[in-house]
mmCIF file of N, CA and C in Angstrom:
data_model
loop_
_atom_site.group_PDB
_atom_site.id
_atom_site.type_symbol
_atom_site.label_atom_id
_atom_site.label_comp_id
_atom_site.label_asym_id
_atom_site.label_seq_id
_atom_site.Cartn_x
_atom_site.Cartn_y
_atom_site.Cartn_z
ATOM 1 N N UNK A 13 11.582 69.580 -63.076
ATOM 2 C CA UNK A 13 12.545 68.995 -63.996
ATOM 3 C C UNK A 13 13.653 68.312 -63.187
ATOM 4 N N UNK A 14 13.999 67.138 -63.604
ATOM 5 C CA UNK A 14 15.076 66.379 -62.960
ATOM 6 C C UNK A 14 16.423 66.868 -63.496
ATOM 7 N N UNK A 15 17.364 67.144 -62.595
ATOM 8 C CA UNK A 15 18.675 67.688 -62.983
ATOM 9 C C UNK A 15 19.754 66.658 -62.690
ATOM 10 N N UNK A 16 20.542 66.347 -63.707
ATOM 11 C CA UNK A 16 21.646 65.400 -63.591
ATOM 12 C C UNK A 16 22.929 66.060 -64.078
ATOM 13 N N UNK A 17 24.051 65.691 -63.476
ATOM 14 C CA UNK A 17 25.372 66.167 -63.906
ATOM 15 C C UNK A 17 26.167 64.968 -64.409
ATOM 16 N N UNK A 18 26.808 65.134 -65.552
ATOM 17 C CA UNK A 18 27.787 64.121 -65.959
ATOM 18 C C UNK A 18 28.926 64.173 -64.958
ATOM 19 N N UNK A 19 29.602 63.064 -64.709
ATOM 20 C CA UNK A 19 30.705 63.073 -63.737
ATOM 21 C C UNK A 19 31.769 64.122 -64.051
ATOM 22 N N UNK A 20 32.068 64.332 -65.327
ATOM 23 C CA UNK A 20 33.068 65.330 -65.707
ATOM 24 C C UNK A 20 32.617 66.737 -65.333
ATOM 25 N N UNK A 21 31.331 67.013 -65.506
ATOM 26 C CA UNK A 21 30.794 68.334 -65.171
ATOM 27 C C UNK A 21 30.844 68.567 -63.661
ATOM 28 N N UNK A 22 30.478 67.550 -62.899
ATOM 29 C CA UNK A 22 30.546 67.671 -61.433
ATOM 30 C C UNK A 22 31.987 67.917 -60.988
ATOM 31 N N UNK A 23 32.934 67.195 -61.603
ATOM 32 C CA UNK A 23 34.351 67.382 -61.262
ATOM 33 C C UNK A 23 34.815 68.795 -61.613
ATOM 34 N N UNK A 24 34.342 69.337 -62.735
ATOM 35 C CA UNK A 24 34.713 70.702 -63.124
ATOM 36 C C UNK A 24 34.214 71.719 -62.103
ATOM 37 N N UNK A 25 32.995 71.528 -61.623
ATOM 38 C CA UNK A 25 32.448 72.443 -60.613
ATOM 39 C C UNK A 25 33.280 72.380 -59.342
ATOM 40 N N UNK A 26 33.556 71.172 -58.877
ATOM 41 C CA UNK A 26 34.310 71.021 -57.623
ATOM 42 C C UNK A 26 35.733 71.560 -57.758
ATOM 43 N N UNK A 27 36.369 71.312 -58.891
ATOM 44 C CA UNK A 27 37.729 71.803 -59.113
ATOM 45 C C UNK A 27 37.763 73.334 -59.135
ATOM 46 N N UNK A 28 36.832 73.935 -59.857
ATOM 47 C CA UNK A 28 36.782 75.398 -59.918
ATOM 48 C C UNK A 28 36.432 75.991 -58.559
ATOM 49 N N UNK A 29 35.503 75.376 -57.864
ATOM 50 C CA UNK A 29 35.123 75.874 -56.536
ATOM 51 C C UNK A 29 36.321 75.845 -55.593
ATOM 52 N N UNK A 30 37.074 74.773 -55.612
ATOM 53 C CA UNK A 30 38.269 74.657 -54.775
ATOM 54 C C UNK A 30 39.304 75.704 -55.159
ATOM 55 N N UNK A 31 39.500 75.898 -56.457
ATOM 56 C CA UNK A 31 40.483 76.883 -56.925
ATOM 57 C C UNK A 31 40.091 78.290 -56.477
ATOM 58 N N UNK A 32 38.832 78.668 -56.675
ATOM 59 C CA UNK A 32 38.384 80.009 -56.275
ATOM 60 C C UNK A 32 38.470 80.197 -54.765
ATOM 61 N N UNK A 33 38.142 79.164 -54.009
ATOM 62 C CA UNK A 33 38.212 79.271 -52.548
ATOM 63 C C UNK A 33 39.657 79.450 -52.089
ATOM 64 N N UNK A 34 40.600 78.854 -52.807
ATOM 65 C CA UNK A 34 42.014 79.011 -52.451
ATOM 66 C C UNK A 34 42.514 80.425 -52.738
ATOM 67 N N UNK A 35 41.829 81.139 -53.612
ATOM 68 C CA UNK A 35 42.222 82.505 -53.946
ATOM 69 C C UNK A 35 41.653 83.530 -52.968
ATOM 70 N N UNK A 36 40.439 83.264 -52.480
ATOM 71 C CA UNK A 36 39.797 84.191 -51.542
ATOM 72 C C UNK A 36 38.709 83.446 -50.779
ATOM 73 N N UNK A 37 38.712 83.575 -49.489
ATOM 74 C CA UNK A 37 37.716 82.906 -48.653
ATOM 75 C C UNK A 37 36.319 83.371 -49.079
ATOM 76 N N UNK A 38 35.449 82.413 -49.342
ATOM 77 C CA UNK A 38 34.078 82.707 -49.735
ATOM 78 C C UNK A 38 33.859 82.756 -51.237
ATOM 79 N N UNK A 39 34.924 82.884 -52.017
ATOM 80 C CA UNK A 39 34.775 82.971 -53.468
ATOM 81 C C UNK A 39 34.345 81.625 -54.062
ATOM 82 N N UNK A 40 34.811 80.539 -53.486
ATOM 83 C CA UNK A 40 34.389 79.216 -53.939
ATOM 84 C C UNK A 40 32.899 79.010 -53.714
ATOM 85 N N UNK A 41 32.405 79.465 -52.570
ATOM 86 C CA UNK A 41 30.979 79.377 -52.274
ATOM 87 C C UNK A 41 30.180 80.240 -53.250
ATOM 88 N N UNK A 42 30.691 81.415 -53.569
ATOM 89 C CA UNK A 42 30.027 82.290 -54.541
ATOM 90 C C UNK A 42 29.960 81.607 -55.911
ATOM 91 N N UNK A 43 31.044 80.945 -56.313
ATOM 92 C CA UNK A 43 31.037 80.212 -57.580
ATOM 93 C C UNK A 43 29.949 79.134 -57.566
ATOM 94 N N UNK A 44 29.872 78.368 -56.477
ATOM 95 C CA UNK A 44 28.857 77.315 -56.362
ATOM 96 C C UNK A 44 27.451 77.907 -56.439
ATOM 97 N N UNK A 45 27.232 79.055 -55.821
ATOM 98 C CA UNK A 45 25.911 79.709 -55.877
ATOM 99 C C UNK A 45 25.573 80.151 -57.298
ATOM 100 N N UNK A 46 26.563 80.660 -58.008
ATOM 101 C CA UNK A 46 26.339 81.087 -59.390
ATOM 102 C C UNK A 46 26.000 79.884 -60.272
ATOM 103 N N UNK A 47 26.691 78.763 -60.063
ATOM 104 C CA UNK A 47 26.378 77.541 -60.812
ATOM 105 C C UNK A 47 24.959 77.085 -60.491
ATOM 106 N N UNK A 48 24.581 77.080 -59.217
ATOM 107 C CA UNK A 48 23.222 76.689 -58.829
ATOM 108 C C UNK A 48 22.177 77.584 -59.493
ATOM 109 N N UNK A 49 22.438 78.890 -59.501
ATOM 110 C CA UNK A 49 21.503 79.824 -60.129
ATOM 111 C C UNK A 49 21.392 79.560 -61.632
ATOM 112 N N UNK A 50 22.518 79.250 -62.271
ATOM 113 C CA UNK A 50 22.519 78.956 -63.705
ATOM 114 C C UNK A 50 21.722 77.688 -64.001
ATOM 115 N N UNK A 51 21.917 76.668 -63.190
ATOM 116 C CA UNK A 51 21.181 75.413 -63.381
ATOM 117 C C UNK A 51 19.683 75.659 -63.202
ATOM 118 N N UNK A 52 19.318 76.430 -62.193
ATOM 119 C CA UNK A 52 17.898 76.745 -61.960
ATOM 120 C C UNK A 52 17.309 77.508 -63.137
ATOM 121 N N UNK A 53 18.063 78.457 -63.660
ATOM 122 C CA UNK A 53 17.610 79.241 -64.805
ATOM 123 C C UNK A 53 17.429 78.351 -66.036
ATOM 124 N N UNK A 54 18.371 77.461 -66.262
ATOM 125 C CA UNK A 54 18.285 76.536 -67.396
ATOM 126 C C UNK A 54 17.084 75.606 -67.247
ATOM 127 N N UNK A 55 16.821 75.154 -66.045
ATOM 128 C CA UNK A 55 15.686 74.256 -65.803
ATOM 129 C C UNK A 55 14.355 74.984 -65.997
ATOM 130 N N UNK A 56 14.297 76.257 -65.595
ATOM 131 C CA UNK A 56 13.058 77.034 -65.729
ATOM 132 C C UNK A 56 12.714 77.331 -67.191
ATOM 133 N N UNK A 57 13.732 77.671 -67.984
ATOM 134 C CA UNK A 57 13.471 78.095 -69.354
ATOM 135 C C UNK A 57 14.626 77.693 -70.279
ATOM 136 N N UNK A 58 14.787 76.422 -70.559
ATOM 137 C CA UNK A 58 15.941 75.974 -71.348
ATOM 138 C C UNK A 58 15.967 76.533 -72.769
ATOM 139 N N UNK A 59 14.813 76.824 -73.343
ATOM 140 C CA UNK A 59 14.763 77.332 -74.707
ATOM 141 C C UNK A 59 15.336 78.743 -74.837
ATOM 142 N N UNK A 60 15.564 79.408 -73.712
ATOM 143 C CA UNK A 60 16.095 80.774 -73.741
ATOM 144 C C UNK A 60 17.582 80.823 -74.082
ATOM 145 N N UNK A 61 18.230 79.671 -74.129
ATOM 146 C CA UNK A 61 19.680 79.643 -74.294
ATOM 147 C C UNK A 61 20.070 79.050 -75.641
ATOM 148 N N UNK A 62 21.150 79.596 -76.195
ATOM 149 C CA UNK A 62 21.589 79.252 -77.547
ATOM 150 C C UNK A 62 22.124 77.826 -77.634
ATOM 151 N N UNK A 63 21.885 77.228 -78.785
ATOM 152 C CA UNK A 63 22.498 75.938 -79.090
ATOM 153 C C UNK A 63 23.985 76.146 -79.361
ATOM 154 N N UNK A 64 24.825 75.197 -78.910
ATOM 155 C CA UNK A 64 26.256 75.259 -79.225
ATOM 156 C C UNK A 64 26.751 74.025 -79.946
ATOM 157 N N UNK A 65 26.067 72.908 -79.788
ATOM 158 C CA UNK A 65 26.484 71.670 -80.451
ATOM 159 C C UNK A 65 25.315 70.707 -80.438
ATOM 160 N N UNK A 66 24.793 70.392 -81.602
ATOM 161 C CA UNK A 66 23.653 69.480 -81.657
ATOM 162 C C UNK A 66 22.525 69.985 -80.788
ATOM 163 N N UNK A 67 22.116 69.170 -79.829
ATOM 164 C CA UNK A 67 21.023 69.555 -78.931
ATOM 165 C C UNK A 67 21.525 70.194 -77.636
ATOM 166 N N UNK A 68 22.818 70.466 -77.551
ATOM 167 C CA UNK A 68 23.391 71.089 -76.345
ATOM 168 C C UNK A 68 23.221 72.606 -76.407
ATOM 169 N N UNK A 69 22.900 73.168 -75.263
ATOM 170 C CA UNK A 69 22.727 74.614 -75.131
ATOM 171 C C UNK A 69 23.762 75.160 -74.171
ATOM 172 N N UNK A 70 23.971 76.477 -74.243
ATOM 173 C CA UNK A 70 24.989 77.115 -73.406
ATOM 174 C C UNK A 70 24.389 78.291 -72.650
ATOM 175 N N UNK A 71 24.756 78.372 -71.380
ATOM 176 C CA UNK A 71 24.375 79.492 -70.525
ATOM 177 C C UNK A 71 25.662 80.057 -69.939
ATOM 178 N N UNK A 72 25.898 81.345 -70.119
ATOM 179 C CA UNK A 72 27.100 81.984 -69.573
ATOM 180 C C UNK A 72 26.890 82.254 -68.090
ATOM 181 N N UNK A 73 27.871 81.864 -67.279
ATOM 182 C CA UNK A 73 27.769 82.112 -65.844
ATOM 183 C C UNK A 73 28.016 83.583 -65.546
ATOM 184 N N UNK A 74 27.293 84.089 -64.594
ATOM 185 C CA UNK A 74 27.454 85.463 -64.139
ATOM 186 C C UNK A 74 28.730 85.559 -63.303
ATOM 187 N N UNK A 75 29.550 86.561 -63.561
ATOM 188 C CA UNK A 75 30.747 86.906 -62.784
ATOM 189 C C UNK A 75 31.939 85.971 -62.957
ATOM 190 N N UNK A 76 31.778 84.840 -63.587
ATOM 191 C CA UNK A 76 32.878 83.884 -63.737
ATOM 192 C C UNK A 76 33.012 83.500 -65.213
ATOM 193 N N UNK A 77 34.235 83.244 -65.687
ATOM 194 C CA UNK A 77 34.450 82.936 -67.113
ATOM 195 C C UNK A 77 34.165 81.472 -67.448
ATOM 196 N N UNK A 78 32.951 81.057 -67.196
ATOM 197 C CA UNK A 78 32.522 79.678 -67.423
ATOM 198 C C UNK A 78 31.186 79.676 -68.150
ATOM 199 N N UNK A 79 30.940 78.576 -68.852
ATOM 200 C CA UNK A 79 29.638 78.323 -69.458
ATOM 201 C C UNK A 79 29.091 77.018 -68.903
ATOM 202 N N UNK A 80 27.800 76.991 -68.696
ATOM 203 C CA UNK A 80 27.099 75.763 -68.354
ATOM 204 C C UNK A 80 26.582 75.204 -69.671
ATOM 205 N N UNK A 81 27.010 74.015 -70.023
ATOM 206 C CA UNK A 81 26.573 73.378 -71.259
ATOM 207 C C UNK A 81 25.647 72.238 -70.857
ATOM 208 N N UNK A 82 24.437 72.251 -71.412
ATOM 209 C CA UNK A 82 23.432 71.288 -70.982
ATOM 210 C C UNK A 82 22.582 70.816 -72.153
ATOM 211 N N UNK A 83 21.875 69.733 -71.888
ATOM 212 C CA UNK A 83 20.970 69.142 -72.867
ATOM 213 C C UNK A 83 19.674 68.814 -72.126
ATOM 214 N N UNK A 84 18.548 69.017 -72.789
ATOM 215 C CA UNK A 84 17.254 68.683 -72.201
ATOM 216 C C UNK A 84 16.630 67.566 -73.019
ATOM 217 N N UNK A 85 16.175 66.551 -72.297
ATOM 218 C CA UNK A 85 15.425 65.455 -72.919
ATOM 219 C C UNK A 85 14.232 65.159 -72.022
ATOM 220 N N UNK A 86 13.079 65.445 -72.546
ATOM 221 C CA UNK A 86 11.865 65.243 -71.755
ATOM 222 C C UNK A 86 11.882 66.141 -70.532
ATOM 223 N N UNK A 87 11.744 65.525 -69.361
ATOM 224 C CA UNK A 87 11.753 66.304 -68.115
ATOM 225 C C UNK A 87 13.110 66.264 -67.430
ATOM 226 N N UNK A 88 14.153 65.952 -68.185
ATOM 227 C CA UNK A 88 15.500 65.811 -67.622
ATOM 228 C C UNK A 88 16.459 66.840 -68.212
ATOM 229 N N UNK A 89 17.181 67.546 -67.343
ATOM 230 C CA UNK A 89 18.235 68.465 -67.758
ATOM 231 C C UNK A 89 19.564 67.814 -67.389
ATOM 232 N N UNK A 90 20.376 67.555 -68.392
ATOM 233 C CA UNK A 90 21.676 66.933 -68.175
ATOM 234 C C UNK A 90 22.761 67.977 -68.374
ATOM 235 N N UNK A 91 23.534 68.255 -67.318
ATOM 236 C CA UNK A 91 24.658 69.184 -67.413
ATOM 237 C C UNK A 91 25.830 68.405 -67.994
ATOM 238 N N UNK A 92 26.257 68.811 -69.173
ATOM 239 C CA UNK A 92 27.349 68.160 -69.896
ATOM 240 C C UNK A 92 28.692 68.670 -69.398
ATOM 241 N N UNK A 93 28.771 69.991 -69.145
ATOM 242 C CA UNK A 93 30.041 70.598 -68.752
ATOM 243 C C UNK A 93 29.807 71.923 -68.042
ATOM 244 N N UNK A 94 30.733 72.268 -67.189
ATOM 245 C CA UNK A 94 30.872 73.615 -66.641
ATOM 246 C C UNK A 94 32.258 74.020 -67.117
ATOM 247 N N UNK A 95 32.268 74.729 -68.232
ATOM 248 C CA UNK A 95 33.450 74.837 -69.078
ATOM 249 C C UNK A 95 34.077 76.217 -69.012
ATOM 250 N N UNK A 96 35.355 76.266 -68.622
ATOM 251 C CA UNK A 96 36.079 77.535 -68.558
ATOM 252 C C UNK A 96 36.322 78.046 -69.973
ATOM 253 N N UNK A 97 36.153 79.338 -70.176
ATOM 254 C CA UNK A 97 36.254 79.923 -71.509
ATOM 255 C C UNK A 97 37.647 79.880 -72.111
ATOM 256 N N UNK A 98 38.668 79.635 -71.319
ATOM 257 C CA UNK A 98 40.038 79.558 -71.865
ATOM 258 C C UNK A 98 40.479 78.137 -72.185
ATOM 259 N N UNK A 99 39.635 77.176 -71.895
ATOM 260 C CA UNK A 99 39.991 75.790 -72.206
ATOM 261 C C UNK A 99 39.881 75.522 -73.701
ATOM 262 N N UNK A 100 40.552 74.488 -74.128
ATOM 263 C CA UNK A 100 40.528 74.085 -75.524
ATOM 264 C C UNK A 100 39.126 73.559 -75.856
ATOM 265 N N UNK A 101 38.439 74.162 -76.799
ATOM 266 C CA UNK A 101 37.072 73.743 -77.099
ATOM 267 C C UNK A 101 36.951 72.331 -77.649
ATOM 268 N N UNK A 102 38.039 71.756 -78.144
ATOM 269 C CA UNK A 102 37.941 70.379 -78.635
ATOM 270 C C UNK A 102 37.647 69.405 -77.500
ATOM 271 N N UNK A 103 38.008 69.761 -76.274
ATOM 272 C CA UNK A 103 37.672 68.899 -75.134
ATOM 273 C C UNK A 103 36.162 68.796 -74.972
ATOM 274 N N UNK A 104 35.470 69.887 -75.195
ATOM 275 C CA UNK A 104 34.022 69.868 -75.103
ATOM 276 C C UNK A 104 33.411 69.172 -76.316
ATOM 277 N N UNK A 105 34.028 69.334 -77.459
ATOM 278 C CA UNK A 105 33.556 68.661 -78.667
ATOM 279 C C UNK A 105 33.545 67.153 -78.459
ATOM 280 N N UNK A 106 34.555 66.629 -77.784
ATOM 281 C CA UNK A 106 34.613 65.194 -77.524
ATOM 282 C C UNK A 106 33.446 64.738 -76.655
ATOM 283 N N UNK A 107 33.012 65.568 -75.730
ATOM 284 C CA UNK A 107 31.889 65.218 -74.857
ATOM 285 C C UNK A 107 30.547 65.275 -75.556
ATOM 286 N N UNK A 108 30.377 66.304 -76.386
ATOM 287 C CA UNK A 108 29.086 66.472 -77.039
ATOM 288 C C UNK A 108 28.961 65.622 -78.291
ATOM 289 N N UNK A 109 30.117 65.226 -78.839
ATOM 290 C CA UNK A 109 30.105 64.455 -80.071
ATOM 291 C C UNK A 109 29.794 65.291 -81.298
ATOM 292 N N UNK A 110 29.755 66.603 -81.114
ATOM 293 C CA UNK A 110 29.421 67.517 -82.205
ATOM 294 C C UNK A 110 30.384 68.679 -82.237
ATOM 295 N N UNK A 111 30.512 69.276 -83.382
ATOM 296 C CA UNK A 111 31.311 70.482 -83.534
ATOM 297 C C UNK A 111 30.594 71.657 -82.870
ATOM 298 N N UNK A 112 31.336 72.508 -82.225
ATOM 299 C CA UNK A 112 30.753 73.628 -81.503
ATOM 300 C C UNK A 112 30.609 74.845 -82.390
ATOM 301 N N UNK A 113 29.644 75.672 -82.048
ATOM 302 C CA UNK A 113 29.498 76.957 -82.720
ATOM 303 C C UNK A 113 29.034 77.972 -81.691
ATOM 304 N N UNK A 114 29.230 79.231 -81.970
ATOM 305 C CA UNK A 114 28.836 80.276 -81.033
ATOM 306 C C UNK A 114 30.028 81.109 -80.616
ATOM 307 N N UNK A 115 29.761 82.214 -79.932
ATOM 308 C CA UNK A 115 30.778 83.195 -79.588
ATOM 309 C C UNK A 115 31.881 82.652 -78.693
ATOM 310 N N UNK A 116 31.536 81.940 -77.641
ATOM 311 C CA UNK A 116 32.540 81.506 -76.681
ATOM 312 C C UNK A 116 33.474 80.475 -77.287
ATOM 313 N N UNK A 117 32.967 79.622 -78.149
ATOM 314 C CA UNK A 117 33.759 78.540 -78.700
ATOM 315 C C UNK A 117 34.181 78.816 -80.134
ATOM 316 N N UNK A 118 34.392 80.097 -80.453
ATOM 317 C CA UNK A 118 34.669 80.488 -81.824
ATOM 318 C C UNK A 118 35.887 79.800 -82.424
ATOM 319 N N UNK A 119 36.858 79.416 -81.611
ATOM 320 C CA UNK A 119 38.061 78.812 -82.175
ATOM 321 C C UNK A 119 37.811 77.417 -82.741
ATOM 322 N N UNK A 120 36.665 76.815 -82.467
ATOM 323 C CA UNK A 120 36.350 75.505 -82.999
ATOM 324 C C UNK A 120 35.778 75.590 -84.415
ATOM 325 N N UNK A 121 35.414 76.780 -84.830
ATOM 326 C CA UNK A 121 34.809 76.962 -86.137
ATOM 327 C C UNK A 121 35.802 77.614 -87.080
ATOM 328 N N UNK A 122 36.109 76.991 -88.199
ATOM 329 C CA UNK A 122 37.048 77.609 -89.139
ATOM 330 C C UNK A 122 36.485 78.939 -89.633
ATOM 331 N N UNK A 123 37.348 79.910 -89.759
ATOM 332 C CA UNK A 123 36.938 81.235 -90.238
ATOM 333 C C UNK A 123 37.667 81.528 -91.531
ATOM 334 N N UNK A 124 36.992 82.258 -92.374
ATOM 335 C CA UNK A 124 37.657 82.676 -93.596
ATOM 336 C C UNK A 124 38.078 84.141 -93.428
ATOM 337 N N UNK A 125 39.068 84.536 -94.161
ATOM 338 C CA UNK A 125 39.537 85.916 -94.107
ATOM 339 C C UNK A 125 40.596 86.105 -93.042
ATOM 340 N N UNK A 126 41.086 87.340 -92.910
ATOM 341 C CA UNK A 126 42.152 87.621 -91.934
ATOM 342 C C UNK A 126 41.657 87.509 -90.504
ATOM 343 N N UNK A 127 42.559 87.125 -89.648
ATOM 344 C CA UNK A 127 42.215 86.957 -88.228
ATOM 345 C C UNK A 127 42.250 88.275 -87.498
#
């Protein structure tokens, strides 16, 4: 499977990797390894991951508060975002062009009843 990153997703990976490395030597490299493992897992079995917006799927990163958001078309896996769980989900909505749903992006979905 061919793997492509949107420029915004690549920038998110590099920014997070730099931030983690500034906190502890080697932590940035660990973040990059976790992202690589997530991409490999998504490429091996993309149907194993939940839809979050239209045809976009989400994979939770191990050990880090990020999700890999991707789309598969034919033999191509396109990484839409490497999205921190505390970011405003509307930023991701703008990229996917669809409203988000699912546990991590719950604030994008109106809820009824008490909070």
